[in-house]
Amino acid sequence: MRSAFYISDGTAITAEVFGHALLSLFTVEFKHQTIPFVETEQQAEKVLLKISESFRESGQRPLVFYTIVNTDVRKMISKSVGINYNFLDQFVAPLEKALGVPSMPEKHRTHSIHEKTYDIRIDAVNYALANDDGSNVKDYHEADIILCGVSRSGKTPTSLYLALQYGIKAANYPFTEEDMGDVLKIPPALKRFKKKLFGLTIMPERLHQIRSERRPNSRYASMQQCRMELREVENLYRKEKIPFLNSTKFSIEEMSAKILAETGLQRRKY
């Protein structure tokens, strides 16, 4: 199996994201290795040994994606036996020309703590935890968005991702069997905040699978129950004109991006 290395004198998140995005275009299986905080020449030597060892074992030159600010360390990594891609070199010079100012590289700047936005994200995570699964409806006036849907449709992980990545205060509310009644209506706790509601739904087969792993052979997990609950919530979304998204085939990252695009909520990341 061919190896792909993601190397940085910081967190290596940028190298990972760029590298994975490029490799996802190819139907080739890779062994991924991420090596962050390569800040000295001694550490770079160890990385070069790993790359060389990978080459010897597989007989194929590894792909090496790196973002390194330190000039000496960067030069060392660029001489590895792998096929090397320095993302910074590709973009910095054209940007300097376009902006008319020189770049001022500094380690850890990309993913370091920016006090204001970092605090916003931590507050948003605490909010998401405190307002998970309809456990605390008294603070909904603070919410940027309230995700709603049946149990196990992806509300909690999406709320936490929106909070951690973008500083979005996301509460979430589950529609339970008790809410269904004759016809599902917007619960009293949500009526004042209808404009903040965003619905999630999911294919019945996938919901049945997820619930069966949690509570096998239960009424809660039965296909009939899953179909009934999903039919009710989707009817409610359409009747009340609540925007909604089917989470079946999307990752948390994709769902979050789609929600932000549809709602126009402002990212609070940088």
PDB file of C-alpha atoms in Angstrom:
ATOM      1  CA  MET A   1       0.000   0.000   0.000  1.00  0.00           C
ATOM      2  CA  ARG A   2       1.308   3.442  -0.888  1.00  0.00           C
ATOM      3  CA  SER A   3       1.996   5.830   2.002  1.00  0.00           C
ATOM      4  CA  ALA A   4       1.007   9.469   2.301  1.00  0.00           C
ATOM      5  CA  PHE A   5       2.698  11.666   4.889  1.00  0.00           C
ATOM      6  CA  TYR A   6       1.293  14.953   6.237  1.00  0.00           C
ATOM      7  CA  ILE A   7       4.024  16.935   7.949  1.00  0.00           C
ATOM      8  CA  SER A   8       4.154  20.325   9.627  1.00  0.00           C
ATOM      9  CA  ASP A   9       5.950  22.353  12.277  1.00  0.00           C
ATOM     10  CA  GLY A  10       2.436  23.141  13.528  1.00  0.00           C
ATOM     11  CA  THR A  11      -0.638  20.962  13.951  1.00  0.00           C
ATOM     12  CA  ALA A  12      -0.449  19.487  10.406  1.00  0.00           C
ATOM     13  CA  ILE A  13      -4.170  20.150  10.013  1.00  0.00           C
ATOM     14  CA  THR A  14      -3.629  22.229   6.865  1.00  0.00           C
ATOM     15  CA  ALA A  15      -1.396  19.593   5.251  1.00  0.00           C
ATOM     16  CA  GLU A  16      -3.922  16.888   6.180  1.00  0.00           C
ATOM     17  CA  VAL A  17      -6.912  18.747   4.777  1.00  0.00           C
ATOM     18  CA  PHE A  18      -5.202  19.731   1.519  1.00  0.00           C
ATOM     19  CA  GLY A  19      -3.586  16.319   1.087  1.00  0.00           C
ATOM     20  CA  HIS A  20      -6.728  14.301   1.808  1.00  0.00           C
ATOM     21  CA  ALA A  21      -8.738  16.544  -0.519  1.00  0.00           C
ATOM     22  CA  LEU A  22      -6.324  15.869  -3.363  1.00  0.00           C
ATOM     23  CA  LEU A  23      -6.036  12.130  -2.740  1.00  0.00           C
ATOM     24  CA  SER A  24      -9.810  11.739  -2.512  1.00  0.00           C
ATOM     25  CA  LEU A  25      -9.862  12.380  -6.271  1.00  0.00           C
ATOM     26  CA  PHE A  26      -8.128   9.050  -6.866  1.00  0.00           C
ATOM     27  CA  THR A  27      -9.474   5.534  -6.324  1.00  0.00           C
ATOM     28  CA  VAL A  28      -6.257   4.427  -4.650  1.00  0.00           C
ATOM     29  CA  GLU A  29      -5.877   3.132  -1.107  1.00  0.00           C
ATOM     30  CA  PHE A  30      -3.281   4.914   1.023  1.00  0.00           C
ATOM     31  CA  LYS A  31      -1.652   4.408   4.374  1.00  0.00           C
ATOM     32  CA  HIS A  32      -1.928   7.848   5.979  1.00  0.00           C
ATOM     33  CA  GLN A  33       0.630   9.129   8.490  1.00  0.00           C
ATOM     34  CA  THR A  34       0.389  12.561  10.098  1.00  0.00           C
ATOM     35  CA  ILE A  35       3.440  14.021  11.827  1.00  0.00           C
ATOM     36  CA  PRO A  36       2.865  17.413  13.535  1.00  0.00           C
ATOM     37  CA  PHE A  37       5.285  19.739  15.339  1.00  0.00           C
ATOM     38  CA  VAL A  38       8.444  18.935  13.377  1.00  0.00           C
ATOM     39  CA  GLU A  39      10.260  22.011  14.648  1.00  0.00           C
ATOM     40  CA  THR A  40      13.948  21.051  14.729  1.00  0.00           C
ATOM     41  CA  GLU A  41      16.454  19.535  12.345  1.00  0.00           C
ATOM     42  CA  GLN A  42      16.778  16.532  14.672  1.00  0.00           C
ATOM     43  CA  GLN A  43      13.040  15.899  14.420  1.00  0.00           C
ATOM     44  CA  ALA A  44      13.226  16.344  10.650  1.00  0.00           C
ATOM     45  CA  GLU A  45      15.944  13.671  10.484  1.00  0.00           C
ATOM     46  CA  LYS A  46      13.642  11.186  12.204  1.00  0.00           C
ATOM     47  CA  VAL A  47      10.855  12.021   9.760  1.00  0.00           C
ATOM     48  CA  LEU A  48      13.196  11.467   6.796  1.00  0.00           C
ATOM     49  CA  LEU A  49      14.064   8.036   8.196  1.00  0.00           C
ATOM     50  CA  LYS A  50      10.349   7.157   8.412  1.00  0.00           C
ATOM     51  CA  ILE A  51       9.787   8.234   4.814  1.00  0.00           C
ATOM     52  CA  SER A  52      12.820   6.240   3.640  1.00  0.00           C
ATOM     53  CA  GLU A  53      11.684   3.193   5.607  1.00  0.00           C
ATOM     54  CA  SER A  54       8.252   3.401   3.989  1.00  0.00           C
ATOM     55  CA  PHE A  55       9.901   3.516   0.561  1.00  0.00           C
ATOM     56  CA  ARG A  56      12.028   0.461   1.329  1.00  0.00           C
ATOM     57  CA  GLU A  57       9.056  -1.546   2.611  1.00  0.00           C
ATOM     58  CA  SER A  58       6.632  -0.781  -0.202  1.00  0.00           C
ATOM     59  CA  GLY A  59       8.945  -0.108  -3.113  1.00  0.00           C
ATOM     60  CA  GLN A  60       6.849   2.956  -3.923  1.00  0.00           C
ATOM     61  CA  ARG A  61       7.834   6.533  -3.223  1.00  0.00           C
ATOM     62  CA  PRO A  62       5.539   7.965  -0.534  1.00  0.00           C
ATOM     63  CA  LEU A  63       3.584  11.151  -1.160  1.00  0.00           C
ATOM     64  CA  VAL A  64       4.734  13.868   1.236  1.00  0.00           C
ATOM     65  CA  PHE A  65       2.492  16.883   1.856  1.00  0.00           C
ATOM     66  CA  TYR A  66       4.009  19.503   4.127  1.00  0.00           C
ATOM     67  CA  THR A  67       3.567  23.034   5.442  1.00  0.00           C
ATOM     68  CA  ILE A  68       6.700  24.125   7.299  1.00  0.00           C
ATOM     69  CA  VAL A  69       7.661  27.691   8.153  1.00  0.00           C
ATOM     70  CA  ASN A  70      11.207  27.044   9.410  1.00  0.00           C
ATOM     71  CA  THR A  71      13.481  27.370   6.374  1.00  0.00           C
ATOM     72  CA  ASP A  72      16.101  24.826   7.430  1.00  0.00           C
ATOM     73  CA  VAL A  73      13.548  22.192   8.406  1.00  0.00           C
ATOM     74  CA  ARG A  74      11.593  22.806   5.211  1.00  0.00           C
ATOM     75  CA  LYS A  75      14.708  22.288   3.075  1.00  0.00           C
ATOM     76  CA  MET A  76      15.437  19.003   4.808  1.00  0.00           C
ATOM     77  CA  ILE A  77      11.935  17.627   4.249  1.00  0.00           C
ATOM     78  CA  SER A  78      12.044  18.746   0.610  1.00  0.00           C
ATOM     79  CA  LYS A  79      14.979  16.356   0.059  1.00  0.00           C
ATOM     80  CA  SER A  80      13.109  13.257   1.202  1.00  0.00           C
ATOM     81  CA  VAL A  81      12.932  10.220  -1.089  1.00  0.00           C
ATOM     82  CA  GLY A  82       9.196  10.802  -1.353  1.00  0.00           C
ATOM     83  CA  ILE A  83       7.280  12.818  -3.911  1.00  0.00           C
ATOM     84  CA  ASN A  84       7.153  16.134  -2.085  1.00  0.00           C
ATOM     85  CA  TYR A  85       4.455  18.801  -2.172  1.00  0.00           C
ATOM     86  CA  ASN A  86       5.043  22.031  -0.279  1.00  0.00           C
ATOM     87  CA  PHE A  87       1.671  23.766  -0.158  1.00  0.00           C
ATOM     88  CA  LEU A  88       3.053  27.091   1.069  1.00  0.00           C
ATOM     89  CA  ASP A  89       5.449  27.431  -1.869  1.00  0.00           C
ATOM     90  CA  GLN A  90       2.562  26.992  -4.288  1.00  0.00           C
ATOM     91  CA  PHE A  91       0.588  29.942  -2.986  1.00  0.00           C
ATOM     92  CA  VAL A  92       2.743  32.379  -1.016  1.00  0.00           C
ATOM     93  CA  ALA A  93       4.673  33.972  -3.892  1.00  0.00           C
ATOM     94  CA  PRO A  94       1.560  34.634  -6.051  1.00  0.00           C
ATOM     95  CA  LEU A  95      -0.223  36.070  -3.004  1.00  0.00           C
ATOM     96  CA  GLU A  96       2.708  38.346  -2.171  1.00  0.00           C
ATOM     97  CA  LYS A  97       2.567  39.667  -5.720  1.00  0.00           C
ATOM     98  CA  ALA A  98      -1.205  40.139  -5.650  1.00  0.00           C
ATOM     99  CA  LEU A  99      -1.259  41.831  -2.224  1.00  0.00           C
ATOM    100  CA  GLY A 100       1.874  43.866  -2.739  1.00  0.00           C
ATOM    101  CA  VAL A 101       3.281  42.958   0.682  1.00  0.00           C
ATOM    102  CA  PRO A 102       5.716  40.265   1.796  1.00  0.00           C
ATOM    103  CA  SER A 103       4.515  37.325   3.855  1.00  0.00           C
ATOM    104  CA  MET A 104       5.611  37.069   7.487  1.00  0.00           C
ATOM    105  CA  PRO A 105       5.618  33.350   8.314  1.00  0.00           C
ATOM    106  CA  GLU A 106       5.170  32.436  11.959  1.00  0.00           C
ATOM    107  CA  LYS A 107       4.840  28.996  13.473  1.00  0.00           C
ATOM    108  CA  HIS A 108       1.484  27.911  14.917  1.00  0.00           C
ATOM    109  CA  ARG A 109      -0.293  31.053  13.678  1.00  0.00           C
ATOM    110  CA  THR A 110      -2.870  29.195  11.574  1.00  0.00           C
ATOM    111  CA  HIS A 111      -4.381  27.076  14.340  1.00  0.00           C
ATOM    112  CA  SER A 112      -3.250  28.977  17.421  1.00  0.00           C
ATOM    113  CA  ILE A 113      -5.597  30.482  19.988  1.00  0.00           C
ATOM    114  CA  HIS A 114      -7.187  33.715  18.834  1.00  0.00           C
ATOM    115  CA  GLU A 115      -8.546  34.760  22.199  1.00  0.00           C
ATOM    116  CA  LYS A 116     -11.831  36.248  21.029  1.00  0.00           C
ATOM    117  CA  THR A 117     -12.879  33.521  18.569  1.00  0.00           C
ATOM    118  CA  TYR A 118     -11.503  30.736  20.770  1.00  0.00           C
ATOM    119  CA  ASP A 119     -13.621  31.859  23.714  1.00  0.00           C
ATOM    120  CA  ILE A 120     -16.647  32.109  21.425  1.00  0.00           C
ATOM    121  CA  ARG A 121     -16.158  28.507  20.316  1.00  0.00           C
ATOM    122  CA  ILE A 122     -15.715  27.227  23.874  1.00  0.00           C
ATOM    123  CA  ASP A 123     -18.868  29.069  24.966  1.00  0.00           C
ATOM    124  CA  ALA A 124     -20.725  27.561  22.014  1.00  0.00           C
ATOM    125  CA  VAL A 125     -19.604  24.036  22.954  1.00  0.00           C
ATOM    126  CA  ASN A 126     -20.737  24.551  26.548  1.00  0.00           C
ATOM    127  CA  TYR A 127     -24.066  25.845  25.226  1.00  0.00           C
ATOM    128  CA  ALA A 128     -24.524  22.836  22.933  1.00  0.00           C
ATOM    129  CA  LEU A 129     -23.834  20.436  25.812  1.00  0.00           C
ATOM    130  CA  ALA A 130     -26.203  22.266  28.164  1.00  0.00           C
ATOM    131  CA  ASN A 131     -28.969  22.401  25.536  1.00  0.00           C
ATOM    132  CA  ASP A 132     -28.674  18.905  24.134  1.00  0.00           C
ATOM    133  CA  ASP A 133     -31.709  16.740  23.419  1.00  0.00           C
ATOM    134  CA  GLY A 134     -34.280  19.242  24.694  1.00  0.00           C
ATOM    135  CA  SER A 135     -32.828  19.058  28.207  1.00  0.00           C
ATOM    136  CA  ASN A 136     -32.890  22.831  28.767  1.00  0.00           C
ATOM    137  CA  VAL A 137     -35.389  24.916  26.805  1.00  0.00           C
ATOM    138  CA  LYS A 138     -35.121  28.084  28.914  1.00  0.00           C
ATOM    139  CA  ASP A 139     -32.003  29.311  27.085  1.00  0.00           C
ATOM    140  CA  TYR A 140     -33.323  28.981  23.536  1.00  0.00           C
ATOM    141  CA  HIS A 141     -33.342  32.760  23.203  1.00  0.00           C
ATOM    142  CA  GLU A 142     -29.525  32.555  23.079  1.00  0.00           C
ATOM    143  CA  ALA A 143     -29.462  29.956  20.304  1.00  0.00           C
ATOM    144  CA  ASP A 144     -28.233  30.760  16.808  1.00  0.00           C
ATOM    145  CA  ILE A 145     -30.038  27.665  15.573  1.00  0.00           C
ATOM    146  CA  ILE A 146     -32.195  24.884  17.022  1.00  0.00           C
ATOM    147  CA  LEU A 147     -31.829  21.529  15.286  1.00  0.00           C
ATOM    148  CA  CYS A 148     -34.892  19.309  15.534  1.00  0.00           C
ATOM    149  CA  GLY A 149     -35.747  15.816  14.416  1.00  0.00           C
ATOM    150  CA  VAL A 150     -36.463  12.293  15.585  1.00  0.00           C
ATOM    151  CA  SER A 151     -34.132  10.472  17.937  1.00  0.00           C
ATOM    152  CA  ARG A 152     -30.835   9.356  16.308  1.00  0.00           C
ATOM    153  CA  SER A 153     -31.085  11.563  13.227  1.00  0.00           C
ATOM    154  CA  GLY A 154     -27.755  13.315  13.869  1.00  0.00           C
ATOM    155  CA  LYS A 155     -28.771  16.321  15.956  1.00  0.00           C
ATOM    156  CA  THR A 156     -26.238  16.064  18.781  1.00  0.00           C
ATOM    157  CA  PRO A 157     -23.037  15.498  16.772  1.00  0.00           C
ATOM    158  CA  THR A 158     -24.034  18.218  14.319  1.00  0.00           C
ATOM    159  CA  SER A 159     -24.735  20.670  17.144  1.00  0.00           C
ATOM    160  CA  LEU A 160     -21.348  19.970  18.702  1.00  0.00           C
ATOM    161  CA  TYR A 161     -19.526  20.256  15.378  1.00  0.00           C
ATOM    162  CA  LEU A 162     -21.164  23.599  14.613  1.00  0.00           C
ATOM    163  CA  ALA A 163     -20.115  24.812  18.053  1.00  0.00           C
ATOM    164  CA  LEU A 164     -16.541  23.549  18.060  1.00  0.00           C
ATOM    165  CA  GLN A 165     -15.683  24.420  14.486  1.00  0.00           C
ATOM    166  CA  TYR A 166     -17.660  27.605  13.917  1.00  0.00           C
ATOM    167  CA  GLY A 167     -18.707  29.022  17.288  1.00  0.00           C
ATOM    168  CA  ILE A 168     -22.396  28.513  16.465  1.00  0.00           C
ATOM    169  CA  LYS A 169     -24.674  28.191  19.496  1.00  0.00           C
ATOM    170  CA  ALA A 170     -26.752  25.191  18.450  1.00  0.00           C
ATOM    171  CA  ALA A 171     -29.447  23.698  20.655  1.00  0.00           C
ATOM    172  CA  ASN A 172     -31.247  20.551  19.624  1.00  0.00           C
ATOM    173  CA  TYR A 173     -34.720  19.225  20.331  1.00  0.00           C
ATOM    174  CA  PRO A 174     -35.956  15.652  19.766  1.00  0.00           C
ATOM    175  CA  PHE A 175     -39.436  14.885  18.496  1.00  0.00           C
ATOM    176  CA  THR A 176     -40.519  11.881  20.548  1.00  0.00           C
ATOM    177  CA  GLU A 177     -43.440   9.517  20.236  1.00  0.00           C
ATOM    178  CA  GLU A 178     -45.218  11.567  22.918  1.00  0.00           C
ATOM    179  CA  ASP A 179     -45.017  14.626  20.645  1.00  0.00           C
ATOM    180  CA  MET A 180     -46.689  12.816  17.781  1.00  0.00           C
ATOM    181  CA  GLY A 181     -50.237  12.541  19.152  1.00  0.00           C
ATOM    182  CA  ASP A 182     -52.823  12.632  16.373  1.00  0.00           C
ATOM    183  CA  VAL A 183     -50.854  15.145  14.300  1.00  0.00           C
ATOM    184  CA  LEU A 184     -47.373  16.391  15.118  1.00  0.00           C
ATOM    185  CA  LYS A 185     -47.293  20.124  15.872  1.00  0.00           C
ATOM    186  CA  ILE A 186     -44.536  22.490  16.866  1.00  0.00           C
ATOM    187  CA  PRO A 187     -44.123  21.938  20.624  1.00  0.00           C
ATOM    188  CA  PRO A 188     -44.871  24.960  22.859  1.00  0.00           C
ATOM    189  CA  ALA A 189     -41.193  25.297  23.824  1.00  0.00           C
ATOM    190  CA  LEU A 190     -40.288  25.880  20.167  1.00  0.00           C
ATOM    191  CA  LYS A 191     -43.120  28.085  18.942  1.00  0.00           C
ATOM    192  CA  ARG A 192     -41.451  31.385  19.869  1.00  0.00           C
ATOM    193  CA  PHE A 193     -38.301  30.305  18.079  1.00  0.00           C
ATOM    194  CA  LYS A 194     -39.729  28.961  14.848  1.00  0.00           C
ATOM    195  CA  LYS A 195     -37.355  31.065  12.732  1.00  0.00           C
ATOM    196  CA  LYS A 196     -34.409  29.376  14.428  1.00  0.00           C
ATOM    197  CA  LEU A 197     -35.589  25.844  13.681  1.00  0.00           C
ATOM    198  CA  PHE A 198     -33.755  23.613  11.233  1.00  0.00           C
ATOM    199  CA  GLY A 199     -34.964  20.054  10.744  1.00  0.00           C
ATOM    200  CA  LEU A 200     -33.001  16.863  10.238  1.00  0.00           C
ATOM    201  CA  THR A 201     -34.438  13.713   8.773  1.00  0.00           C
ATOM    202  CA  ILE A 202     -32.996  10.371   7.678  1.00  0.00           C
ATOM    203  CA  MET A 203     -33.977   7.355   5.594  1.00  0.00           C
ATOM    204  CA  PRO A 204     -36.104   4.857   7.588  1.00  0.00           C
ATOM    205  CA  GLU A 205     -33.755   1.967   6.795  1.00  0.00           C
ATOM    206  CA  ARG A 206     -30.750   3.832   8.183  1.00  0.00           C
ATOM    207  CA  LEU A 207     -32.675   4.973  11.270  1.00  0.00           C
ATOM    208  CA  HIS A 208     -33.813   1.394  11.884  1.00  0.00           C
ATOM    209  CA  GLN A 209     -30.197   0.222  11.666  1.00  0.00           C
ATOM    210  CA  ILE A 210     -28.907   2.874  14.079  1.00  0.00           C
ATOM    211  CA  ARG A 211     -31.679   2.345  16.621  1.00  0.00           C
ATOM    212  CA  SER A 212     -31.332  -1.441  16.422  1.00  0.00           C
ATOM    213  CA  GLU A 213     -27.692  -1.142  17.456  1.00  0.00           C
ATOM    214  CA  ARG A 214     -28.744   0.862  20.493  1.00  0.00           C
ATOM    215  CA  ARG A 215     -31.951  -0.977  21.476  1.00  0.00           C
ATOM    216  CA  PRO A 216     -32.306  -4.187  19.442  1.00  0.00           C
ATOM    217  CA  ASN A 217     -35.726  -5.779  18.965  1.00  0.00           C
ATOM    218  CA  SER A 218     -37.516  -2.829  20.555  1.00  0.00           C
ATOM    219  CA  ARG A 219     -40.572  -0.966  19.345  1.00  0.00           C
ATOM    220  CA  TYR A 220     -38.375   2.146  19.287  1.00  0.00           C
ATOM    221  CA  ALA A 221     -36.145   0.498  16.670  1.00  0.00           C
ATOM    222  CA  SER A 222     -38.863  -1.187  14.611  1.00  0.00           C
ATOM    223  CA  MET A 223     -39.144  -0.253  10.956  1.00  0.00           C
ATOM    224  CA  GLN A 224     -42.818   0.608  11.431  1.00  0.00           C
ATOM    225  CA  GLN A 225     -42.009   3.069  14.227  1.00  0.00           C
ATOM    226  CA  CYS A 226     -39.165   4.635  12.264  1.00  0.00           C
ATOM    227  CA  ARG A 227     -41.359   5.140   9.209  1.00  0.00           C
ATOM    228  CA  MET A 228     -44.195   6.636  11.279  1.00  0.00           C
ATOM    229  CA  GLU A 229     -41.967   9.126  13.114  1.00  0.00           C
ATOM    230  CA  LEU A 230     -40.178  10.243   9.970  1.00  0.00           C
ATOM    231  CA  ARG A 231     -43.431  10.677   8.080  1.00  0.00           C
ATOM    232  CA  GLU A 232     -44.772  12.880  10.871  1.00  0.00           C
ATOM    233  CA  VAL A 233     -41.717  15.119  11.181  1.00  0.00           C
ATOM    234  CA  GLU A 234     -41.336  15.589   7.426  1.00  0.00           C
ATOM    235  CA  ASN A 235     -45.001  16.519   7.161  1.00  0.00           C
ATOM    236  CA  LEU A 236     -44.434  19.073   9.923  1.00  0.00           C
ATOM    237  CA  TYR A 237     -41.375  20.547   8.195  1.00  0.00           C
ATOM    238  CA  ARG A 238     -43.301  21.014   4.972  1.00  0.00           C
ATOM    239  CA  LYS A 239     -46.452  22.345   6.628  1.00  0.00           C
ATOM    240  CA  GLU A 240     -44.585  24.874   8.780  1.00  0.00           C
ATOM    241  CA  LYS A 241     -41.993  25.681   6.089  1.00  0.00           C
ATOM    242  CA  ILE A 242     -39.121  24.600   8.341  1.00  0.00           C
ATOM    243  CA  PRO A 243     -35.954  24.041   6.273  1.00  0.00           C
ATOM    244  CA  PHE A 244     -34.646  20.513   6.623  1.00  0.00           C
ATOM    245  CA  LEU A 245     -31.905  18.183   5.484  1.00  0.00           C
ATOM    246  CA  ASN A 246     -31.747  14.423   5.001  1.00  0.00           C
ATOM    247  CA  SER A 247     -28.654  13.295   6.915  1.00  0.00           C
ATOM    248  CA  THR A 248     -28.466   9.739   5.528  1.00  0.00           C
ATOM    249  CA  LYS A 249     -25.613  10.143   3.063  1.00  0.00           C
ATOM    250  CA  PHE A 250     -23.805  13.133   4.522  1.00  0.00           C
ATOM    251  CA  SER A 251     -20.954  13.376   6.986  1.00  0.00           C
ATOM    252  CA  ILE A 252     -21.196  15.733   9.969  1.00  0.00           C
ATOM    253  CA  GLU A 253     -18.868  18.126   8.140  1.00  0.00           C
ATOM    254  CA  GLU A 254     -21.066  18.140   5.035  1.00  0.00           C
ATOM    255  CA  MET A 255     -24.258  18.542   7.045  1.00  0.00           C
ATOM    256  CA  SER A 256     -22.820  21.475   8.958  1.00  0.00           C
ATOM    257  CA  ALA A 257     -21.638  23.182   5.787  1.00  0.00           C
ATOM    258  CA  LYS A 258     -25.046  22.729   4.149  1.00  0.00           C
ATOM    259  CA  ILE A 259     -26.829  24.094   7.224  1.00  0.00           C
ATOM    260  CA  LEU A 260     -24.589  27.179   7.294  1.00  0.00           C
ATOM    261  CA  ALA A 261     -25.073  27.737   3.576  1.00  0.00           C
ATOM    262  CA  GLU A 262     -28.862  27.504   3.823  1.00  0.00           C
ATOM    263  CA  THR A 263     -29.273  29.593   6.970  1.00  0.00           C
ATOM    264  CA  GLY A 264     -26.609  32.186   6.284  1.00  0.00           C
ATOM    265  CA  LEU A 265     -25.232  31.856   9.818  1.00  0.00           C
ATOM    266  CA  GLN A 266     -21.862  33.549  10.229  1.00  0.00           C
ATOM    267  CA  ARG A 267     -18.832  31.393  10.981  1.00  0.00           C
ATOM    268  CA  ARG A 268     -16.931  32.563  14.067  1.00  0.00           C
ATOM    269  CA  LYS A 269     -13.702  30.705  13.497  1.00  0.00           C
ATOM    270  CA  TYR A 270     -11.007  33.203  12.539  1.00  0.00           C
TER     271      TYR A 270
END
